[in-house]
mmCIF file of C-alpha atoms and ligand atoms in Angstrom:
data_model
loop_
_atom_site.group_PDB
_atom_site.id
_atom_site.type_symbol
_atom_site.label_atom_id
_atom_site.label_comp_id
_atom_site.label_asym_id
_atom_site.label_seq_id
_atom_site.Cartn_x
_atom_site.Cartn_y
_atom_site.Cartn_z
ATOM 1 C CA UNK A 45 -6.579 32.828 -7.647
ATOM 2 C CA UNK A 46 -4.288 30.031 -6.588
ATOM 3 C CA UNK A 47 -5.669 26.494 -6.579
ATOM 4 C CA UNK A 48 -5.386 24.140 -3.610
ATOM 5 C CA UNK A 49 -1.933 23.006 -2.506
ATOM 6 C CA UNK A 50 -0.797 19.834 -4.326
ATOM 7 C CA UNK A 51 -1.476 17.567 -1.321
ATOM 8 C CA UNK A 52 -4.963 18.981 -0.896
ATOM 9 C CA UNK A 53 -5.664 18.669 -4.619
ATOM 10 C CA UNK A 54 -4.602 15.000 -4.549
ATOM 11 C CA UNK A 55 -6.902 14.339 -1.570
ATOM 12 C CA UNK A 56 -9.807 16.011 -3.325
ATOM 13 C CA UNK A 57 -9.079 13.883 -6.376
ATOM 14 C CA UNK A 58 -9.183 10.739 -4.219
ATOM 15 C CA UNK A 59 -12.490 11.833 -2.672
ATOM 16 C CA UNK A 60 -13.974 12.470 -6.089
ATOM 17 C CA UNK A 61 -12.699 9.082 -7.226
ATOM 18 C CA UNK A 62 -14.317 7.317 -4.269
ATOM 19 C CA UNK A 63 -17.606 9.103 -5.014
ATOM 20 C CA UNK A 64 -17.426 8.367 -8.735
ATOM 21 C CA UNK A 65 -18.330 4.698 -8.508
ATOM 22 C CA UNK A 66 -15.383 3.907 -10.788
ATOM 23 C CA UNK A 67 -12.674 1.490 -9.708
ATOM 24 C CA UNK A 68 -9.453 3.267 -8.721
ATOM 25 C CA UNK A 69 -6.289 1.272 -9.357
ATOM 26 C CA UNK A 70 -3.431 1.827 -6.891
ATOM 27 C CA UNK A 71 -0.248 -0.138 -7.650
ATOM 28 C CA UNK A 72 2.247 -0.218 -4.783
ATOM 29 C CA UNK A 73 5.236 1.994 -5.560
ATOM 30 C CA UNK A 74 8.339 0.201 -4.342
ATOM 31 C CA UNK A 75 10.539 3.239 -4.889
ATOM 32 C CA UNK A 76 9.822 6.916 -5.480
ATOM 33 C CA UNK A 77 11.066 6.416 -9.054
ATOM 34 C CA UNK A 78 8.552 3.647 -9.783
ATOM 35 C CA UNK A 79 5.790 6.165 -9.020
ATOM 36 C CA UNK A 80 6.679 7.993 -12.230
ATOM 37 C CA UNK A 81 5.810 4.884 -14.260
ATOM 38 C CA UNK A 82 2.560 4.385 -12.326
ATOM 39 C CA UNK A 83 1.533 7.931 -13.240
ATOM 40 C CA UNK A 84 2.680 7.664 -16.842
ATOM 41 C CA UNK A 85 0.695 4.490 -17.409
ATOM 42 C CA UNK A 86 -2.521 6.152 -16.331
ATOM 43 C CA UNK A 87 -3.224 4.599 -12.925
ATOM 44 C CA UNK A 88 -5.453 6.573 -10.586
ATOM 45 C CA UNK A 89 -3.245 6.503 -7.505
ATOM 46 C CA UNK A 90 -0.242 5.124 -5.677
ATOM 47 C CA UNK A 91 -0.240 2.700 -2.769
ATOM 48 C CA UNK A 92 2.605 2.619 -0.245
ATOM 49 C CA UNK A 93 2.842 -0.828 1.284
ATOM 50 C CA UNK A 94 4.063 -1.645 4.770
ATOM 51 C CA UNK A 95 5.158 -5.084 3.601
ATOM 52 C CA UNK A 96 7.293 -3.523 0.861
ATOM 53 C CA UNK A 97 8.812 -0.946 3.175
ATOM 54 C CA UNK A 98 9.742 -3.663 5.656
ATOM 55 C CA UNK A 99 11.036 -5.985 2.924
ATOM 56 C CA UNK A 100 13.203 -3.253 1.446
ATOM 57 C CA UNK A 101 14.839 -2.883 4.847
ATOM 58 C CA UNK A 102 15.370 -6.647 4.937
ATOM 59 C CA UNK A 103 12.684 -7.111 7.592
ATOM 60 C CA UNK A 104 9.552 -9.252 7.846
ATOM 61 C CA UNK A 105 6.170 -7.515 7.920
ATOM 62 C CA UNK A 106 5.570 -7.819 11.669
ATOM 63 C CA UNK A 107 5.335 -4.233 12.781
ATOM 64 C CA UNK A 108 9.061 -3.596 13.204
ATOM 65 C CA UNK A 109 9.081 -0.413 11.146
ATOM 66 C CA UNK A 110 8.450 2.911 12.868
ATOM 67 C CA UNK A 111 6.189 5.842 12.067
ATOM 68 C CA UNK A 112 9.280 7.880 11.203
ATOM 69 C CA UNK A 113 10.383 5.309 8.623
ATOM 70 C CA UNK A 114 6.926 4.871 7.118
ATOM 71 C CA UNK A 115 6.228 8.610 6.971
ATOM 72 C CA UNK A 116 9.660 9.307 5.510
ATOM 73 C CA UNK A 117 9.268 6.807 2.702
ATOM 74 C CA UNK A 118 5.690 7.862 2.024
ATOM 75 C CA UNK A 119 6.798 11.479 1.777
ATOM 76 C CA UNK A 120 9.533 10.596 -0.715
ATOM 77 C CA UNK A 121 7.037 8.697 -2.840
ATOM 78 C CA UNK A 122 4.331 11.369 -2.647
ATOM 79 C CA UNK A 123 6.869 14.022 -3.647
ATOM 80 C CA UNK A 124 7.345 12.368 -7.052
ATOM 81 C CA UNK A 125 3.694 12.512 -8.123
ATOM 82 C CA UNK A 126 0.527 14.565 -8.133
ATOM 83 C CA UNK A 127 -1.537 11.371 -7.902
ATOM 84 C CA UNK A 128 -3.339 10.505 -4.646
ATOM 85 C CA UNK A 129 -1.288 8.351 -2.275
ATOM 86 C CA UNK A 130 -2.609 5.810 0.218
ATOM 87 C CA UNK A 131 -0.179 4.539 2.832
ATOM 88 C CA UNK A 132 -0.283 1.459 5.025
ATOM 89 C CA UNK A 133 -0.133 2.674 8.638
ATOM 90 C CA UNK A 134 -0.391 -0.861 10.092
ATOM 91 C CA UNK A 135 -1.991 -0.675 13.555
ATOM 92 C CA UNK A 136 -1.378 3.086 13.815
ATOM 93 C CA UNK A 137 1.803 2.721 15.888
ATOM 94 C CA UNK A 138 0.316 2.458 19.361
ATOM 95 C CA UNK A 139 -2.600 3.656 21.454
ATOM 96 C CA UNK A 140 -5.255 6.093 20.138
ATOM 97 C CA UNK A 141 -3.008 9.030 21.076
ATOM 98 C CA UNK A 142 -0.268 7.589 18.888
ATOM 99 C CA UNK A 143 -2.799 6.999 16.113
ATOM 100 C CA UNK A 144 -3.700 10.692 16.265
ATOM 101 C CA UNK A 145 -0.051 11.628 15.881
ATOM 102 C CA UNK A 146 0.305 9.145 13.024
ATOM 103 C CA UNK A 147 -2.492 10.856 11.109
ATOM 104 C CA UNK A 148 -1.082 14.324 11.729
ATOM 105 C CA UNK A 149 2.360 13.196 10.642
ATOM 106 C CA UNK A 150 1.156 11.530 7.444
ATOM 107 C CA UNK A 151 -1.033 14.489 6.613
ATOM 108 C CA UNK A 152 1.941 16.786 7.127
ATOM 109 C CA UNK A 153 3.933 14.689 4.651
ATOM 110 C CA UNK A 154 1.414 15.331 1.895
ATOM 111 C CA UNK A 155 -0.168 11.869 1.853
ATOM 112 C CA UNK A 156 -3.813 11.526 0.759
ATOM 113 C CA UNK A 157 -4.916 8.812 3.152
ATOM 114 C CA UNK A 158 -3.876 5.780 5.155
ATOM 115 C CA UNK A 159 -5.206 2.485 6.416
ATOM 116 C CA UNK A 160 -5.299 1.357 10.003
ATOM 117 C CA UNK A 161 -5.915 -2.273 10.871
ATOM 118 C CA UNK A 162 -7.608 -4.034 13.783
ATOM 119 C CA UNK A 163 -4.749 -6.382 14.567
ATOM 120 C CA UNK A 164 -3.054 -6.512 17.904
ATOM 121 C CA UNK A 165 0.604 -5.576 18.019
ATOM 122 C CA UNK A 166 2.799 -7.288 16.824
ATOM 123 C CA UNK A 167 0.798 -7.392 13.615
ATOM 124 C CA UNK A 168 1.511 -9.741 10.768
ATOM 125 C CA UNK A 169 0.811 -9.907 7.054
ATOM 126 C CA UNK A 170 -2.946 -10.202 6.574
ATOM 127 C CA UNK A 171 -2.550 -13.323 4.462
ATOM 128 C CA UNK A 172 -0.783 -15.326 7.168
ATOM 129 C CA UNK A 173 -2.438 -17.412 9.853
ATOM 130 C CA UNK A 174 -2.198 -16.791 13.575
ATOM 131 C CA UNK A 175 -3.343 -13.161 13.624
ATOM 132 C CA UNK A 176 -4.857 -11.707 16.824
ATOM 133 C CA UNK A 177 -7.348 -8.858 16.804
ATOM 134 C CA UNK A 178 -8.057 -6.031 19.197
ATOM 135 C CA UNK A 179 -11.703 -5.731 20.270
ATOM 136 C CA UNK A 180 -14.145 -3.887 18.026
ATOM 137 C CA UNK A 181 -14.333 -1.157 20.707
ATOM 138 C CA UNK A 182 -10.566 -0.675 20.689
ATOM 139 C CA UNK A 183 -10.509 -0.398 16.902
ATOM 140 C CA UNK A 184 -13.424 2.041 16.981
ATOM 141 C CA UNK A 185 -11.313 4.154 19.354
ATOM 142 C CA UNK A 186 -8.406 4.008 16.917
ATOM 143 C CA UNK A 187 -10.653 5.215 14.112
ATOM 144 C CA UNK A 188 -12.262 7.929 16.213
ATOM 145 C CA UNK A 189 -8.817 9.202 17.220
ATOM 146 C CA UNK A 190 -7.761 9.229 13.573
ATOM 147 C CA UNK A 191 -10.871 11.077 12.421
ATOM 148 C CA UNK A 192 -10.534 13.677 15.171
ATOM 149 C CA UNK A 193 -6.845 14.198 14.457
ATOM 150 C CA UNK A 194 -6.990 15.044 10.764
ATOM 151 C CA UNK A 195 -7.034 18.700 9.850
ATOM 152 C CA UNK A 196 -7.873 18.239 6.172
ATOM 153 C CA UNK A 197 -11.328 16.623 6.058
ATOM 154 C CA UNK A 198 -10.380 15.102 2.693
ATOM 155 C CA UNK A 199 -7.578 13.001 4.216
ATOM 156 C CA UNK A 200 -8.983 9.488 3.755
ATOM 157 C CA UNK A 201 -9.124 7.201 6.763
ATOM 158 C CA UNK A 202 -9.382 3.623 5.665
ATOM 159 C CA UNK A 203 -10.183 0.932 8.226
ATOM 160 C CA UNK A 204 -8.864 -2.525 7.528
ATOM 161 C CA UNK A 205 -10.362 -5.519 9.213
ATOM 162 C CA UNK A 206 -8.391 -8.721 9.488
ATOM 163 C CA UNK A 207 -11.377 -10.521 11.045
ATOM 164 C CA UNK A 208 -12.179 -12.739 8.033
ATOM 165 C CA UNK A 209 -9.173 -14.954 8.708
ATOM 166 C CA UNK A 210 -9.710 -15.009 12.475
ATOM 167 C CA UNK A 211 -13.461 -15.038 13.229
ATOM 168 C CA UNK A 212 -15.013 -15.534 9.777
ATOM 169 C CA UNK A 213 -16.958 -13.434 7.274
ATOM 170 C CA UNK A 214 -19.972 -12.382 9.432
ATOM 171 C CA UNK A 215 -17.626 -11.057 12.139
ATOM 172 C CA UNK A 216 -15.639 -9.148 9.520
ATOM 173 C CA UNK A 217 -18.837 -7.568 8.192
ATOM 174 C CA UNK A 218 -20.005 -6.631 11.664
ATOM 175 C CA UNK A 219 -16.691 -4.985 12.429
ATOM 176 C CA UNK A 220 -16.695 -3.126 9.106
ATOM 177 C CA UNK A 221 -20.142 -1.719 9.884
ATOM 178 C CA UNK A 222 -18.930 -0.509 13.275
ATOM 179 C CA UNK A 223 -15.882 1.084 11.654
ATOM 180 C CA UNK A 224 -18.058 2.937 9.141
ATOM 181 C CA UNK A 225 -20.219 4.199 12.008
ATOM 182 C CA UNK A 226 -17.020 5.403 13.729
ATOM 183 C CA UNK A 227 -16.182 7.553 10.704
ATOM 184 C CA UNK A 228 -14.024 5.404 8.425
ATOM 185 C CA UNK A 229 -14.171 6.639 4.820
ATOM 186 C CA UNK A 230 -13.063 3.403 3.174
ATOM 187 C CA UNK A 231 -13.105 -0.226 4.308
ATOM 188 C CA UNK A 232 -10.378 -2.748 3.524
ATOM 189 C CA UNK A 233 -11.671 -6.270 4.151
ATOM 190 C CA UNK A 234 -8.436 -8.245 4.324
ATOM 191 C CA UNK A 235 -8.015 -11.760 2.952
ATOM 192 C CA UNK A 236 -11.513 -12.472 1.645
ATOM 193 C CA UNK A 237 -11.468 -15.723 -0.292
ATOM 194 C CA UNK A 238 -12.778 -14.402 -3.618
ATOM 195 C CA UNK A 239 -15.687 -12.895 -5.561
ATOM 196 C CA UNK A 240 -18.457 -14.565 -3.566
ATOM 197 C CA UNK A 241 -17.299 -13.140 -0.255
ATOM 198 C CA UNK A 242 -16.595 -9.799 -1.890
ATOM 199 C CA UNK A 243 -20.183 -9.688 -3.174
ATOM 200 C CA UNK A 244 -21.578 -10.386 0.295
ATOM 201 C CA UNK A 245 -19.341 -7.703 1.750
ATOM 202 C CA UNK A 246 -20.493 -5.237 -0.904
ATOM 203 C CA UNK A 247 -24.132 -5.917 -0.071
ATOM 204 C CA UNK A 248 -23.697 -5.583 3.679
ATOM 205 C CA UNK A 249 -21.342 -2.630 4.047
ATOM 206 C CA UNK A 250 -22.383 0.863 3.015
ATOM 207 C CA UNK A 251 -19.042 2.471 2.336
ATOM 208 C CA UNK A 252 -16.381 2.477 -0.367
ATOM 209 C CA UNK A 253 -14.456 -0.818 -0.368
ATOM 210 C CA UNK A 254 -10.858 -1.716 -1.151
ATOM 211 C CA UNK A 255 -9.717 -5.004 -2.734
ATOM 212 C CA UNK A 256 -6.224 -6.302 -2.027
ATOM 213 C CA UNK A 257 -4.837 -8.155 -5.056
ATOM 214 C CA UNK A 258 -1.659 -9.364 -3.422
ATOM 215 C CA UNK A 259 -0.020 -12.396 -4.996
ATOM 216 C CA UNK A 260 0.546 -15.709 -3.213
ATOM 217 C CA UNK A 261 -2.142 -14.794 -0.688
ATOM 218 C CA UNK A 262 -5.578 -16.030 0.294
ATOM 219 C CA UNK A 263 -7.563 -13.975 -2.232
ATOM 220 C CA UNK A 264 -8.000 -15.069 -5.856
ATOM 221 C CA UNK A 265 -6.405 -12.643 -8.333
ATOM 222 C CA UNK A 266 -9.332 -10.994 -10.099
ATOM 223 C CA UNK A 267 -9.194 -8.649 -13.060
ATOM 224 C CA UNK A 268 -10.379 -5.053 -12.852
ATOM 225 C CA UNK A 269 -13.633 -5.705 -14.715
ATOM 226 C CA UNK A 270 -14.642 -8.366 -12.202
ATOM 227 C CA UNK A 271 -13.683 -6.204 -9.214
ATOM 228 C CA UNK A 272 -15.518 -3.198 -10.665
ATOM 229 C CA UNK A 273 -18.602 -5.275 -11.419
ATOM 230 C CA UNK A 274 -18.733 -6.437 -7.792
ATOM 231 C CA UNK A 275 -18.754 -2.764 -6.860
ATOM 232 C CA UNK A 276 -15.441 -2.323 -5.065
ATOM 233 C CA UNK A 277 -13.973 1.173 -5.306
ATOM 234 C CA UNK A 278 -10.212 0.744 -4.977
ATOM 235 C CA UNK A 279 -7.854 -2.070 -5.908
ATOM 236 C CA UNK A 280 -4.302 -2.246 -4.624
ATOM 237 C CA UNK A 281 -1.420 -4.277 -6.060
ATOM 238 C CA UNK A 282 0.704 -3.757 -2.977
ATOM 239 C CA UNK A 283 3.794 -5.893 -3.498
ATOM 240 C CA UNK A 284 3.535 -6.570 -7.250
ATOM 241 C CA UNK A 285 6.264 -4.189 -8.419
ATOM 242 C CA UNK A 286 8.686 -5.332 -5.732
ATOM 243 C CA UNK A 287 8.088 -8.974 -6.649
ATOM 244 C CA UNK A 288 8.576 -8.242 -10.356
ATOM 245 C CA UNK A 289 11.732 -6.259 -9.711
ATOM 246 C CA UNK A 290 13.209 -8.783 -7.285
ATOM 247 C CA UNK A 291 12.440 -11.619 -9.714
ATOM 248 C CA UNK A 292 14.401 -9.771 -12.405
ATOM 249 C CA UNK A 293 17.205 -8.861 -10.008
ATOM 250 C CA UNK A 294 17.682 -12.450 -8.891
ATOM 251 C CA UNK A 295 17.682 -13.755 -12.445
ATOM 252 C CA UNK A 296 20.130 -11.071 -13.511
ATOM 253 C CA UNK A 297 22.532 -11.766 -10.674
ATOM 254 C CA UNK A 298 22.493 -15.455 -11.592
ATOM 255 C CA UNK A 299 23.371 -14.659 -15.197
ATOM 256 C CA UNK A 300 26.276 -12.441 -14.151
ATOM 257 C CA UNK A 301 27.483 -15.065 -11.693
ATOM 258 C CA UNK A 302 27.287 -17.826 -14.326
ATOM 259 C CA UNK A 303 28.346 -15.993 -17.487
ATOM 260 C CA UNK A 304 30.758 -13.489 -16.039
ATOM 261 C CA UNK A 305 29.051 -10.606 -17.892
ATOM 262 C CA UNK A 306 25.695 -8.884 -18.049
ATOM 263 C CA UNK A 307 25.806 -8.570 -21.858
ATOM 264 C CA UNK A 308 22.871 -10.968 -22.403
ATOM 265 C CA UNK A 309 20.782 -8.975 -19.952
ATOM 266 C CA UNK A 310 21.117 -5.551 -21.536
ATOM 267 C CA UNK A 311 18.145 -5.972 -23.886
ATOM 268 C CA UNK A 312 15.905 -6.540 -20.861
ATOM 269 C CA UNK A 313 17.089 -3.476 -19.006
ATOM 270 C CA UNK A 314 15.519 -0.060 -18.833
ATOM 271 C CA UNK A 315 17.805 2.017 -21.020
ATOM 272 C CA UNK A 316 19.780 4.986 -19.823
ATOM 273 C CA UNK A 317 17.699 7.311 -22.007
ATOM 274 C CA UNK A 318 14.414 5.956 -20.645
ATOM 275 C CA UNK A 319 15.696 6.378 -17.106
ATOM 276 C CA UNK A 320 16.745 9.940 -17.853
ATOM 277 C CA UNK A 321 13.339 10.603 -19.372
ATOM 278 C CA UNK A 322 11.638 9.455 -16.145
ATOM 279 C CA UNK A 323 14.066 11.534 -14.104
ATOM 280 C CA UNK A 324 13.202 14.542 -16.277
ATOM 281 C CA UNK A 325 16.827 15.444 -16.835
ATOM 282 C CA UNK A 326 15.859 17.899 -19.533
ATOM 283 C CA UNK A 327 13.714 19.938 -17.137
ATOM 284 C CA UNK A 328 16.701 20.509 -14.911
ATOM 285 C CA UNK A 329 18.419 22.263 -17.794
ATOM 286 C CA UNK A 330 15.851 25.053 -17.439
ATOM 287 C CA UNK A 331 17.753 26.391 -14.461
ATOM 288 C CA UNK A 332 21.211 25.044 -15.225
ATOM 289 C CA UNK A 333 22.062 24.396 -18.855
ATOM 290 C CA UNK A 334 25.288 22.677 -17.873
ATOM 291 C CA UNK A 335 23.410 19.737 -16.339
ATOM 292 C CA UNK A 336 22.054 18.593 -19.675
ATOM 293 C CA UNK A 337 25.020 19.555 -21.794
ATOM 294 C CA UNK A 338 25.397 16.109 -23.318
ATOM 295 C CA UNK A 339 23.479 13.811 -25.657
ATOM 296 C CA UNK A 340 21.261 11.211 -24.118
ATOM 297 C CA UNK A 341 22.409 7.933 -25.616
ATOM 298 C CA UNK A 342 19.803 5.882 -27.437
ATOM 299 C CA UNK A 343 20.091 2.945 -25.100
ATOM 300 C CA UNK A 344 21.811 0.787 -27.703
ATOM 301 C CA UNK A 345 24.406 -1.457 -26.085
ATOM 302 C CA UNK A 346 27.733 0.306 -26.210
ATOM 303 C CA UNK A 347 30.809 -1.637 -27.296
ATOM 304 C CA UNK A 348 32.980 -2.198 -24.245
ATOM 305 C CA UNK A 349 36.189 -0.132 -24.344
ATOM 306 C CA UNK A 350 39.232 -2.152 -25.281
ATOM 307 C CA UNK A 351 40.909 -3.829 -22.357
ATOM 308 C CA UNK A 352 44.347 -5.302 -22.109
ATOM 309 C CA UNK A 353 43.010 -8.690 -23.225
ATOM 310 C CA UNK A 354 40.959 -7.453 -26.223
ATOM 311 C CA UNK A 355 43.314 -4.857 -27.678
ATOM 312 C CA UNK A 356 44.872 -6.286 -30.814
ATOM 313 C CA UNK A 357 48.042 -4.224 -30.486
ATOM 314 C CA UNK A 358 48.740 -5.863 -27.167
ATOM 315 C CA UNK A 359 48.175 -9.450 -28.220
HETATM 316 C C1 MIC B 471 -1.385 -4.956 1.922
HETATM 317 C C2 MIC B 471 -0.327 -5.302 2.890
HETATM 318 O O1 MIC B 471 -0.727 -4.904 4.181
HETATM 319 C C3 MIC B 471 0.958 -4.511 2.599
HETATM 320 O O2 MIC B 471 1.684 -4.217 3.549
HETATM 321 O O3 MIC B 471 1.241 -4.257 1.437
HETATM 322 C C4 MIC B 471 0.074 -6.805 2.882
HETATM 323 C C5 MIC B 471 0.449 -7.332 1.528
HETATM 324 C C6 MIC B 471 1.138 -8.691 1.533
HETATM 325 O O4 MIC B 471 1.850 -9.028 2.491
HETATM 326 O O5 MIC B 471 1.007 -9.415 0.542
HETATM 327 C C7 MIC B 471 -1.065 -7.610 3.534
HETATM 328 O O6 MIC B 471 -1.980 -8.025 2.812
HETATM 329 O O7 MIC B 471 -1.024 -7.793 4.762
HETATM 330 MG MG1 MG B 472 0.680 -4.097 5.434
#
């Protein structure tokens, strides 16, 4: 007998993970390719960040991206892995009817779950000041629309509350409880200050909880043992890979601009052979031997071919 389709299997895996009491680590994939490394290094799932998607398009994280863009990128990322995927659906892209369509679209793209937040449109990064919230009732409607719209009951609906930074911790807890009652499977309390507030949240809210370990934000960066001991169920590193990559890209561009060559950078680069390994070049040979009809170089720096200025015979 055939097993469940890959998307269904990933959702079931996420459900089992949430029930397991173990902490699930979801780094934010900043490209479909980076997902391969996340899987290879043994992480439990892949996060798809709205902030990263916007940033990659050169945009701030203020709700400018569309459902089509988010779903398209999420689909590309999910296609590269069998791990569960959780995507940032911001405010759900409109009224409850739009939220319903958002869920159906993301489900259709093979995603395992998404989070919806209780900010008013235009939303902003949860770690900035000046956020405005919709009423608890309006957010409950968003969640109810999402729950009713899913066709796979294992598609995870995560409710994010941004209330901590706006109305304080008790208001955030109260909202989270209402969102659980409305059917949310996972709660994302945004921008808690640190372990103390996380502990209170854990005590007061009877649902799986997600910790956001974003850098340069309002929450202290805790290690997995601390987060697991508090009893949170999922940790995301939403923008970490983008920040690492962009840090390296900027440094590299400076070296090329200053030194006129990238030679000093080669040792820091992912080699051609490692890239090909991640791309699974060899597997493609199974249906077309011509594709892999060459040796994968070792990744050792190759001597540059002689140019007019280096060729002895031309000096
Ligand atoms: C989690 C988040 O929603 C995201 O889009 O990745 C952001 C992350 C960030 O801006 O650091 C958020 O926390 O609002
Ligand atoms: Mg976001």
